[in-house]
CSV table of C-alpha atoms and ligand atoms in Angstrom, one decimal:
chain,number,residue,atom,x,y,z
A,5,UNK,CA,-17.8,4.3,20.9
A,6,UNK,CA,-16.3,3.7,17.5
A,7,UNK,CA,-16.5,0.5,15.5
A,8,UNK,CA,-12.4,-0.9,14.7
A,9,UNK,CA,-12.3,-1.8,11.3
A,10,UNK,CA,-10.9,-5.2,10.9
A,11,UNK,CA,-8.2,-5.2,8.2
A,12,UNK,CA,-7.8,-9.1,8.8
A,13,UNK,CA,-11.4,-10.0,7.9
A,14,UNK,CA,-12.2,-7.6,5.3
A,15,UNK,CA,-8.4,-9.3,3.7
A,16,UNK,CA,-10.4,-12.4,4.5
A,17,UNK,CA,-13.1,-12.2,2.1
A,18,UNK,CA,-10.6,-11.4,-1.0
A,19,UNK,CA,-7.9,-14.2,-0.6
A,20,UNK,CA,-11.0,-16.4,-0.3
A,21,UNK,CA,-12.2,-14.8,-3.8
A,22,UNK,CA,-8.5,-14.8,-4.8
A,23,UNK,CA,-7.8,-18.6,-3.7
A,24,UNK,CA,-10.7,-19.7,-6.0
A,25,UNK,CA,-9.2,-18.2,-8.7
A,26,UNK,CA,-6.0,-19.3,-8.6
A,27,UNK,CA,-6.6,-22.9,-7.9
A,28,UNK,CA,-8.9,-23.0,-10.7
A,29,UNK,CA,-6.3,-21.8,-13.1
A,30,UNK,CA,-3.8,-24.4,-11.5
A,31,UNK,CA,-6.2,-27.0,-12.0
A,32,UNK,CA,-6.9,-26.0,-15.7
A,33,UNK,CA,-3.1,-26.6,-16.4
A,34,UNK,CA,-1.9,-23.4,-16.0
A,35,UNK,CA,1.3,-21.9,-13.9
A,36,UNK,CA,0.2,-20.3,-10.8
A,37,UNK,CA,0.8,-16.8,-10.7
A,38,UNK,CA,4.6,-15.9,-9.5
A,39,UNK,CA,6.1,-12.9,-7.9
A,40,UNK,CA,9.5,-11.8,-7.8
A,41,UNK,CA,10.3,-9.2,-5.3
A,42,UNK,CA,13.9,-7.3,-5.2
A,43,UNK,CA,15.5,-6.3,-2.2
A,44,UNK,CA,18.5,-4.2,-2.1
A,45,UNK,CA,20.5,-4.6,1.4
A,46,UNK,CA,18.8,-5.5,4.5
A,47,UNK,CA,16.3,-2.6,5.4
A,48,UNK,CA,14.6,-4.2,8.4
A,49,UNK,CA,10.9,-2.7,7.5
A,50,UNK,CA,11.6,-3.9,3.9
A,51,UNK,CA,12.7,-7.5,5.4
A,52,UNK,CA,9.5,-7.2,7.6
A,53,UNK,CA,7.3,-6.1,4.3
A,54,UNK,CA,8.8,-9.1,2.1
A,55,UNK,CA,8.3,-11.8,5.2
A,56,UNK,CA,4.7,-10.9,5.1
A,57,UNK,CA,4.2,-10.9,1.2
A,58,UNK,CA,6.0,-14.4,1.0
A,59,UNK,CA,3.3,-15.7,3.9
A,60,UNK,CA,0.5,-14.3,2.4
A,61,UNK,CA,1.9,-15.7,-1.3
A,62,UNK,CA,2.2,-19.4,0.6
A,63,UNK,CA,-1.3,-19.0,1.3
A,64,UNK,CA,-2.9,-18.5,-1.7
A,65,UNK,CA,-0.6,-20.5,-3.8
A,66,UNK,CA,1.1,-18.0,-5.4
A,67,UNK,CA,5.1,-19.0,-6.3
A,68,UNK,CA,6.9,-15.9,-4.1
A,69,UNK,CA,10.8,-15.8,-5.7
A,70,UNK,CA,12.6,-13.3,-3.3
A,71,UNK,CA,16.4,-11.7,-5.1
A,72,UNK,CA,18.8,-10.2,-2.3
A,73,UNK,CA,21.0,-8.2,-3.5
A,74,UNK,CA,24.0,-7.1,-1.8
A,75,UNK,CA,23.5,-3.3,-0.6
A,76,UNK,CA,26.9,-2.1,-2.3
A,77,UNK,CA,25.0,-3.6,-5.7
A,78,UNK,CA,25.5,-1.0,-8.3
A,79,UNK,CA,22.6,0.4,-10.1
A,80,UNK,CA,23.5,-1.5,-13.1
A,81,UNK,CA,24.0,-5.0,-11.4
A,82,UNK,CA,20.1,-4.2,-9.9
A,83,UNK,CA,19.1,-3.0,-13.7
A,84,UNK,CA,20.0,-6.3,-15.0
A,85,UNK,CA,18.5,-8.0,-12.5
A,86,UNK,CA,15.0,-6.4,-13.2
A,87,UNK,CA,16.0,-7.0,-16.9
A,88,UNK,CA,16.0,-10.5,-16.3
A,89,UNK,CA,12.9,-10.7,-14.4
A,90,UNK,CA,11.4,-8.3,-17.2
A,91,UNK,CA,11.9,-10.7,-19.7
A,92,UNK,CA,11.3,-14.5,-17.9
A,93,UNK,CA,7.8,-15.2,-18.8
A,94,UNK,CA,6.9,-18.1,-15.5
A,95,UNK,CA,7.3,-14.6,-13.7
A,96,UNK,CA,4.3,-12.4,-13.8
A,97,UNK,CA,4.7,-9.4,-11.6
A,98,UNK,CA,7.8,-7.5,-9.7
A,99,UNK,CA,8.3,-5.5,-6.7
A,100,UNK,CA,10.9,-3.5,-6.0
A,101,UNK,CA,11.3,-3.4,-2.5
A,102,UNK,CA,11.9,0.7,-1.1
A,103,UNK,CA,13.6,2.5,0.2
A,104,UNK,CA,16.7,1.4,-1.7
A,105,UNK,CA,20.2,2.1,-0.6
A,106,UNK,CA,20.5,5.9,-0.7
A,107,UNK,CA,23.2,6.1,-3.7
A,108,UNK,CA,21.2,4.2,-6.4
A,109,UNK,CA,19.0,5.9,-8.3
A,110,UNK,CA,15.5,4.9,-7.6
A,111,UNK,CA,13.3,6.6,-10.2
A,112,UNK,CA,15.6,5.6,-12.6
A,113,UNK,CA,15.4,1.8,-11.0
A,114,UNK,CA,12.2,1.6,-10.5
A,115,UNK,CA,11.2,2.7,-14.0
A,116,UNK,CA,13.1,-0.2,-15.7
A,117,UNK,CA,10.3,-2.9,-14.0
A,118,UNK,CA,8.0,-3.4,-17.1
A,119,UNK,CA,4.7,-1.3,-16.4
A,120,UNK,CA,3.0,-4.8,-17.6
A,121,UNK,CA,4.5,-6.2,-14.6
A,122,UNK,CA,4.3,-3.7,-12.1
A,123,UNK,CA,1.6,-4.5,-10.0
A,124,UNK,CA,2.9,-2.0,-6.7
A,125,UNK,CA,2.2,0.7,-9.6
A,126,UNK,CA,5.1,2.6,-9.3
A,127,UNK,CA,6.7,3.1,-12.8
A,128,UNK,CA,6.2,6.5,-14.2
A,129,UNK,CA,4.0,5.1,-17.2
A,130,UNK,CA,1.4,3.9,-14.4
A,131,UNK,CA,1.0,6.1,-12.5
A,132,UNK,CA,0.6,8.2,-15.5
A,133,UNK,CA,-2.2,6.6,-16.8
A,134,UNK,CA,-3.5,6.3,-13.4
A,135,UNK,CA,-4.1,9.8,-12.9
A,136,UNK,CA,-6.0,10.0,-16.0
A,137,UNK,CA,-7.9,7.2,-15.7
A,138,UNK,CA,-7.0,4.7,-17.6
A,139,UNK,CA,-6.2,1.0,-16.9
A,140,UNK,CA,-2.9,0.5,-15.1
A,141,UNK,CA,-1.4,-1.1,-12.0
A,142,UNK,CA,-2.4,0.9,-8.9
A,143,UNK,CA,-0.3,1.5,-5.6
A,144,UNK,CA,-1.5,-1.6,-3.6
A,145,UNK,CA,-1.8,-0.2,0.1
A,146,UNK,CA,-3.9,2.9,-1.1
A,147,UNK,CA,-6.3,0.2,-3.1
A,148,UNK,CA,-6.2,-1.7,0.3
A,149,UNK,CA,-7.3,1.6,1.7
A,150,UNK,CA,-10.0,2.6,-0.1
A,151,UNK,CA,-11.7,-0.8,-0.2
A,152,UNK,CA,-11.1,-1.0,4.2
A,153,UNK,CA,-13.0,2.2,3.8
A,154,UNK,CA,-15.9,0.9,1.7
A,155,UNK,CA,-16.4,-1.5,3.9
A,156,UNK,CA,-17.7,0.7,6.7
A,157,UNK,CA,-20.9,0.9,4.4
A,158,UNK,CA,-20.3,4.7,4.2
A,159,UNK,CA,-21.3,6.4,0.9
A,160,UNK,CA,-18.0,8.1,0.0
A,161,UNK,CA,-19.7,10.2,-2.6
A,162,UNK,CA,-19.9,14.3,-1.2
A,163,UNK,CA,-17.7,13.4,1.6
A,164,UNK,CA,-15.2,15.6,2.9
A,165,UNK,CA,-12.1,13.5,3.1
A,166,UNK,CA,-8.5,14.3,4.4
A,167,UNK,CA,-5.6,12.6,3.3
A,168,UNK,CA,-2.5,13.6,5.8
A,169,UNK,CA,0.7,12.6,4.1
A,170,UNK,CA,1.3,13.3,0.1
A,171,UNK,CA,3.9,10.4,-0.8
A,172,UNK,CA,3.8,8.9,-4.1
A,173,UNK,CA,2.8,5.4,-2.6
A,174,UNK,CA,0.5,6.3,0.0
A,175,UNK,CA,-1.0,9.6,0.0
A,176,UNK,CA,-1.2,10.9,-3.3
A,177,UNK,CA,-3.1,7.7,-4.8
A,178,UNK,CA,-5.2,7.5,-1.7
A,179,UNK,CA,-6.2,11.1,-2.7
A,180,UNK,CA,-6.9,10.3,-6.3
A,181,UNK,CA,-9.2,6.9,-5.5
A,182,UNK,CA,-10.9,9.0,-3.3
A,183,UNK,CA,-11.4,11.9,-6.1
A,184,UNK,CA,-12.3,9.1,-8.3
A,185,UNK,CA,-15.2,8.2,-6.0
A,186,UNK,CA,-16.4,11.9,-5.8
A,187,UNK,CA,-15.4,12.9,-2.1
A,188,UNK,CA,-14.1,16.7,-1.9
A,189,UNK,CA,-10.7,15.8,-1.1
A,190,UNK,CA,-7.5,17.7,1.1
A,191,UNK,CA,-4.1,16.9,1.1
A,192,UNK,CA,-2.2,17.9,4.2
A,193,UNK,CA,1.5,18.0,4.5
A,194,UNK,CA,4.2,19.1,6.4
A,195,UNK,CA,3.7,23.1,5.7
A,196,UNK,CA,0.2,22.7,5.9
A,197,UNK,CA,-0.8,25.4,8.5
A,198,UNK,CA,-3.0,24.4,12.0
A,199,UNK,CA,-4.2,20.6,10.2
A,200,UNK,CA,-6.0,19.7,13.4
A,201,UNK,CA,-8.7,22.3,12.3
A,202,UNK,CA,-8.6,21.0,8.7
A,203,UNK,CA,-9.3,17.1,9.9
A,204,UNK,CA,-12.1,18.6,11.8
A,205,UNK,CA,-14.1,19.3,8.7
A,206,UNK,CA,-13.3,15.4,7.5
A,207,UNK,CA,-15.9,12.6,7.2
A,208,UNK,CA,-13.0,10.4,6.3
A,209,UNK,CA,-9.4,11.1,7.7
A,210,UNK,CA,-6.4,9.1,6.0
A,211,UNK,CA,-3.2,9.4,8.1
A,212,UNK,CA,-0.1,8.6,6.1
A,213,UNK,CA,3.3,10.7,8.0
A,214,UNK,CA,5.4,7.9,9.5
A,215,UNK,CA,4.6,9.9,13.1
A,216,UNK,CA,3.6,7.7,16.2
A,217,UNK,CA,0.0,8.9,17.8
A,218,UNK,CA,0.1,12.3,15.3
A,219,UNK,CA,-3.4,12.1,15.3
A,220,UNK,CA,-5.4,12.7,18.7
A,221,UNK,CA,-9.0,12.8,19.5
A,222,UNK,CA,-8.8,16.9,19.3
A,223,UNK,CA,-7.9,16.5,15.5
A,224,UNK,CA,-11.6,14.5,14.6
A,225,UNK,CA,-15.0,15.2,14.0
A,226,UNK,CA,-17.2,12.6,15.8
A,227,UNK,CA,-18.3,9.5,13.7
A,228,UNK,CA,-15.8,10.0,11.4
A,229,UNK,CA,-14.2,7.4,9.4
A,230,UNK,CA,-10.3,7.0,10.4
A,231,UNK,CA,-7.5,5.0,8.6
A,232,UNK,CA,-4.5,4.4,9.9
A,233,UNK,CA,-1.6,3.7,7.9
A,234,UNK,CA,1.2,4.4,9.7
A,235,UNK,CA,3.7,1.9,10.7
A,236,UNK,CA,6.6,2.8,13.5
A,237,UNK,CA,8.2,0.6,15.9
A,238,UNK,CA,8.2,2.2,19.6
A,239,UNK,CA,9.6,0.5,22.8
A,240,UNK,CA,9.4,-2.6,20.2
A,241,UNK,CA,5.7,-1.8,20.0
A,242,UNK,CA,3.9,-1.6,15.9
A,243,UNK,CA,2.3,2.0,16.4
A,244,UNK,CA,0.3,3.8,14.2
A,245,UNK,CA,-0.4,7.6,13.2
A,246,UNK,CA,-3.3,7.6,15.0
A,247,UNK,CA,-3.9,7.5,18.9
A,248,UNK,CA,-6.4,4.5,18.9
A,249,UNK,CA,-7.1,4.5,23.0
A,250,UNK,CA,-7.2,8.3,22.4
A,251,UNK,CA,-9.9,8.6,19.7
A,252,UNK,CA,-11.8,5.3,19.5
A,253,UNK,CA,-14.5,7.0,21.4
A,254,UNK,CA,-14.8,9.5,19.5
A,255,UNK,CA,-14.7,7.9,15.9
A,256,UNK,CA,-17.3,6.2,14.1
A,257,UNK,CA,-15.1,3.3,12.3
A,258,UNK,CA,-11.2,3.2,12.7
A,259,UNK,CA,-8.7,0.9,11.9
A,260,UNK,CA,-6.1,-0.7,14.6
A,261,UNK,CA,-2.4,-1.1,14.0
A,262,UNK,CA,-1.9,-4.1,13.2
A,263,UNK,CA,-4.9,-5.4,11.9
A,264,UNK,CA,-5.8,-3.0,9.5
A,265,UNK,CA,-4.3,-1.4,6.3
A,266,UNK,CA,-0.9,-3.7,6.5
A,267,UNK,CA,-3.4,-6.8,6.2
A,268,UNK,CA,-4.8,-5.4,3.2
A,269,UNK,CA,-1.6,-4.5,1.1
A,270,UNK,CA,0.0,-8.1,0.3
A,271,UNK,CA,-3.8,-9.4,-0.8
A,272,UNK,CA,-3.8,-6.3,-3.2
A,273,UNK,CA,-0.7,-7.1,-4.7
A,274,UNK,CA,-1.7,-10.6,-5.6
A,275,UNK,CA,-4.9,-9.3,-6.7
A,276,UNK,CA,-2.9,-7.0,-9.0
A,277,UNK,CA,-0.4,-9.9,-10.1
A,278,UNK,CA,-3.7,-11.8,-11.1
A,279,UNK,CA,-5.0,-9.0,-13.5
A,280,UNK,CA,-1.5,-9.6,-15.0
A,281,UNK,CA,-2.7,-13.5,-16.3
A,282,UNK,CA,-6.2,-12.5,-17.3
B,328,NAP,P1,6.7,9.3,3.5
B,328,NAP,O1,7.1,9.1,2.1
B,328,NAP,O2,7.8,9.6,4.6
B,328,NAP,O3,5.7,10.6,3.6
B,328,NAP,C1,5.2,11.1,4.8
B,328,NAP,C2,4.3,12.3,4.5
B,328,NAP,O4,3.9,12.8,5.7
B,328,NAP,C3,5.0,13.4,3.6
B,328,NAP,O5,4.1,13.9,2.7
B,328,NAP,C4,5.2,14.5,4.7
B,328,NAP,O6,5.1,15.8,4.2
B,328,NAP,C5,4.1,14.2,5.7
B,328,NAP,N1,4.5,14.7,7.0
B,328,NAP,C6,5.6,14.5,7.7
B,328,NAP,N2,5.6,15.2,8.9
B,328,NAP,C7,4.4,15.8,8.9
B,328,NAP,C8,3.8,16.7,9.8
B,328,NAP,N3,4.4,17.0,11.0
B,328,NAP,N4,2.6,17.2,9.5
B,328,NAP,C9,2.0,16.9,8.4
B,328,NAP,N5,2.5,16.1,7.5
B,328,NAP,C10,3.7,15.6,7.7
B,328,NAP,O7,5.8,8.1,4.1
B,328,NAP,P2,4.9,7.0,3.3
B,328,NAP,O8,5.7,6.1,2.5
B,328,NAP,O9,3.7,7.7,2.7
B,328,NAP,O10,4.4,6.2,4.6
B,328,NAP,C11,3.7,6.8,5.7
B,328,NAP,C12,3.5,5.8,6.8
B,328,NAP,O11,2.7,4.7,6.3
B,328,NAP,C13,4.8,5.3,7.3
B,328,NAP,O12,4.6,5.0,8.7
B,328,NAP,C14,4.9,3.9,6.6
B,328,NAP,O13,5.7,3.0,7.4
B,328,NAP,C15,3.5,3.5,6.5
B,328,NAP,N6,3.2,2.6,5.4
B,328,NAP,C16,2.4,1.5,5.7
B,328,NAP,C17,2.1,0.6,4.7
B,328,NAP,C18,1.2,-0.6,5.0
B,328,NAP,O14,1.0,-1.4,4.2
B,328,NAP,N7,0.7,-0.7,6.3
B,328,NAP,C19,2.5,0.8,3.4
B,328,NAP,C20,3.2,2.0,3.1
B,328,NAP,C21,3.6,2.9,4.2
B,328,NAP,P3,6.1,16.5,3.2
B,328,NAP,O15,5.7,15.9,1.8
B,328,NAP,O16,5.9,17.9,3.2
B,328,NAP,O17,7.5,16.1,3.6
């Protein structure tokens, strides 16, 4: 029987590293650290995303300033508005909160957040120097990723990982941090042909496609290490990529939905927001 991997307490033991910090700055004078996240229209997973970064902010004592912007905006009223934010100095890190309305541009959006704010890591000039290794903001659910996987205890070094999913905010950072920590790494995708018999070779399986119980107890080698970062909503249900009932048994350490990745990603954005005032 596999071990679930508790997202909440492993999120536990960095706001409690996090909330030290930040009330020590607070107490030495200082602003705490402010985040201003921009929403375009009313996406409901974005609203759902931005509910649970404003709790989580509350929490530690960070200031959370959320901007909702009509979803007719025009890509120039949204351009200011990161403008502003770029150049208001109480205000040290922005998210942009995706997908945005389908006839803005969102490269061209996203790229006008200062990369010395950015702390989702999602401007072009970090993830750049992300990918050759130098300092920068990384995406904050694949940091919460990796660091749910190191705390199985497993030593990720010479493992043969799978990463199933190859977005620019999930799977293809997840990929790189887990390069960067010497596994022998596989990006799977949709053309990828038969992937059951690829995530059969993986120590560590990463499931990152958006589809409801993809991943099946057929699909796993035993003992191996599962993340879960899917997020769909079924019969009003929050269900994951993976089949937890399914291949629980069969895993060594896996992550539920909730309770895993999703409680990692809001700490790891403050944690990135903090980097910004050091
Ligand atoms: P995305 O941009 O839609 O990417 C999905 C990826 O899955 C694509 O690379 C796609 O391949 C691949 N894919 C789709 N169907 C497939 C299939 N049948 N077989 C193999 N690969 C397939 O999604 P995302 O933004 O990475 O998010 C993935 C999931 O994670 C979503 O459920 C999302 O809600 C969730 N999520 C959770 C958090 C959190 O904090 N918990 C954060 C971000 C995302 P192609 O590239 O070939 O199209």
């Amino acid at each position: 029987m596999g071990v679930p991997i508790d997202g909440k307490k492993v999120a536990l033991s960095f706001k409690e590293e996090l909330l030290n910090l930040i009330k020590e700055r607070v107490a030495d004078g200082l602003n705490a650290p402010c985040i201003a996240s921009v929403l375009v229209g009313e996406d409901k997973g974005s609203l759902f995303y931005l509910k649970n970064q404003s709790r989580v902010c509350e929490e530690l004592g960070v200031v959370f300033k959320s901007f909702i912007m009509d979803k007719d905006s025009t890509e120039e009223s949204v351009m200011r508005k990161i403008k502003e934010l770029n150049e208001e100095d109480s205000i040290h890190g922005i998210i942009l909160q995706l997908p945005l309305p389908e006839e803005l541009d969102e490269e061209k959006i996203i790229n006008s957040i200062s990369h010395l704010k950015d702390v989702d890591g999602l401007t072009d000039i970090n993830a750049g120097r992300f990918y050759k290794g130098e300092k920068c903001f990384i995406p904050c659910t694949a940091q919460g990723i990796l660091e749910l996987i190191k705390s199985t205890g497993i030593n990720i070094s010479g493992k043969n990982a799978v990463v199933l999913g190859r977005s620019t905010i999930v799977g293809k950072p997840v990929a790189q941090l887990l390069v960067n920590e010497d596994a022998t790494v596989t990006i799977c995708h949709s053309k990828t042909q038969d992937i059951r018999k690829v995530c059969k070779e993986a120590d560590i399986v990463v499931a990152a496609v958006g589809i409801p119980k993809f991943v099946t107890e057929d699909f796993i080698k035993e003992g191996a290490v599962i993340i879960d970062v899917g997020f769909s909503v079924v019969n009003g249900k929050m269900t994951g990529d993976v089949d937890y009932e399914n291949v629980i048994h069969k895993a060594g350490f896996l992550t539920p939905v909730p309770g895993g990745v999703g409680s990692m990603t809001p700490i790891m954005l403050i944690k990135n927001t903090c980097e910004v005032l050091k």
